[in-house]
Amino acid sequence: GNNINIALAGNPNSGKTTLFNALTGSRQYVGNWPGVTVEKKEGKTRYNDEEIVVVDLPGTYSLSPYSLEEVIARNYIVEESPNVVVNVVDATNIERNLYLSIQLIELGTPVVIALNMMDMVEKMGINIEVKKLSKMLGVPVVPIVASKKKGIEELLDVVVRLSKGEIEYNPCVVDYGKDLEEKISETIESLKLNPLAKKYNLRWLAIKVIEGDEKVLKTLNIDDEEESFEDDEISLLDDYESIIADKKYQFITEIVSKAVNKPKDEKLTTS
Ligand code: GDP
Ligand code: K
Ligand code: MG
């Protein structure tokens, strides 16, 4: 059949390139992202009869448009819509890493979490209840040790089945609270009238508009000034952006408190 396209996304040093190498071996090509000197690695792997094209995205902590890496990673996912985004998570630093995961899930492209560094997690005596984590996030989570090529088959199996629609996919939705949810709903309604919004996930887009994301406002041809100063309180949009970030962190803290058990003496020092 057709190729399956996947993108590897994750924080710097989460093990993306190690996984990329484990997947693609010598079948890889190195170039640059268009117009910039940031390296782009692309490669191929096979699983059963499926040819899978793999792109290693730049490492990022977020998908805000504040760094070149973040813009490249976000644009690739939004504009190229890979069949699956494999989010490489450093399991020893799970709380911090899940901030990007939540944003990737919110973007709307199917996400599989490759929970990497599970060898280190074991050594540190951390217990992660993978099934619980997966259930709460609403996305598949596959434990791996990229440096030892452990869990790669399982990961590919899930990726292929998800891209074929053989796995139920019910991603979590962060609840931003009554006021913001009302604003999100209103914004979605107005976005439905904008032809430029058609190909995007409207909830994600609405959240970005409310945050005042300049790149998104520009894409949608929404007047930045008009949007930001409607309440003559200049800091209003900054507030929304920080409230939205706080809600994401609260959501993650809740998940981690239920699915991750650290040894007592480590609780204060890790992450
Ligand atoms: P990237 O920045 O996301 O591309 O991360 P890299 O692939 O460069 O990996 C960062 C470091 O973590 C390297 O030293 C890897 O060898 C190491 N690493 C990657 N995966 C694992 C793993 O599963 N277990 C352990 N212990 N180390 C790993
Ligand atoms: K690195
Ligand atoms: Mg890398």
Tab-separated table of C-alpha atoms and ligand atoms in Angstrom, residues 10-21 56-57 59 88 115-120 123 144-149, ligand 1:
chain	number	residue	atom	x	y	z
A	10	GLY	CA	10.423	15.168	21.660
A	11	ASN	CA	12.481	17.229	24.059
A	12	PRO	CA	16.203	17.589	23.348
A	13	ASN	CA	18.089	14.507	24.615
A	14	SER	CA	14.956	12.381	24.915
A	15	GLY	CA	16.547	9.871	22.520
A	16	LYS	CA	14.960	10.864	19.206
A	17	THR	CA	18.088	10.390	17.129
A	18	THR	CA	18.924	7.117	18.886
A	19	LEU	CA	15.451	5.845	18.023
A	20	PHE	CA	15.727	7.231	14.496
A	21	ASN	CA	18.985	5.325	13.993
A	56	ASP	CA	13.500	13.236	12.991
A	57	LEU	CA	12.113	16.641	14.068
A	59	GLY	CA	14.115	18.757	19.744
A	88	VAL	CA	9.788	10.312	22.344
A	115	LEU	CA	8.395	6.011	26.641
A	116	ASN	CA	12.174	5.931	26.400
A	117	MET	CA	14.998	5.388	28.930
A	118	MET	CA	13.048	2.671	30.685
A	119	ASP	CA	16.379	1.083	31.707
A	120	MET	CA	17.215	4.242	33.676
A	123	LYS	CA	17.650	1.722	37.944
A	144	ILE	CA	11.272	1.355	24.941
A	145	VAL	CA	15.032	1.444	25.482
A	146	ALA	CA	16.161	3.067	22.241
A	147	SER	CA	19.881	2.618	22.985
A	148	LYS	CA	19.372	-1.164	23.319
A	149	LYS	CA	16.774	-1.388	20.524
B	1	GDP	P1	17.935	13.512	20.995
B	1	GDP	O1	18.521	14.822	21.406
B	1	GDP	O2	16.486	13.419	21.371
B	1	GDP	O3	18.162	13.181	19.554
B	1	GDP	O4	18.641	12.406	21.896
B	1	GDP	P2	19.794	11.378	21.520
B	1	GDP	O5	19.283	10.284	20.664
B	1	GDP	O6	20.970	12.121	21.021
B	1	GDP	O7	20.086	10.734	22.941
B	1	GDP	C1	20.567	11.483	24.025
B	1	GDP	C2	21.424	10.590	24.922
B	1	GDP	O8	20.621	9.584	25.534
B	1	GDP	C3	22.500	9.830	24.154
B	1	GDP	O9	23.643	9.782	24.947
B	1	GDP	C4	21.903	8.440	23.994
B	1	GDP	O10	22.877	7.440	23.871
B	1	GDP	C5	21.124	8.278	25.277
B	1	GDP	N1	19.976	7.360	25.169
B	1	GDP	C6	19.050	7.312	24.191
B	1	GDP	N2	18.135	6.374	24.466
B	1	GDP	C7	18.479	5.805	25.638
B	1	GDP	C8	17.893	4.774	26.462
B	1	GDP	O11	16.841	4.189	26.180
B	1	GDP	N3	18.538	4.483	27.632
B	1	GDP	C9	19.681	5.115	27.999
B	1	GDP	N4	20.232	4.755	29.165
B	1	GDP	N5	20.242	6.101	27.251
B	1	GDP	C10	19.653	6.435	26.083
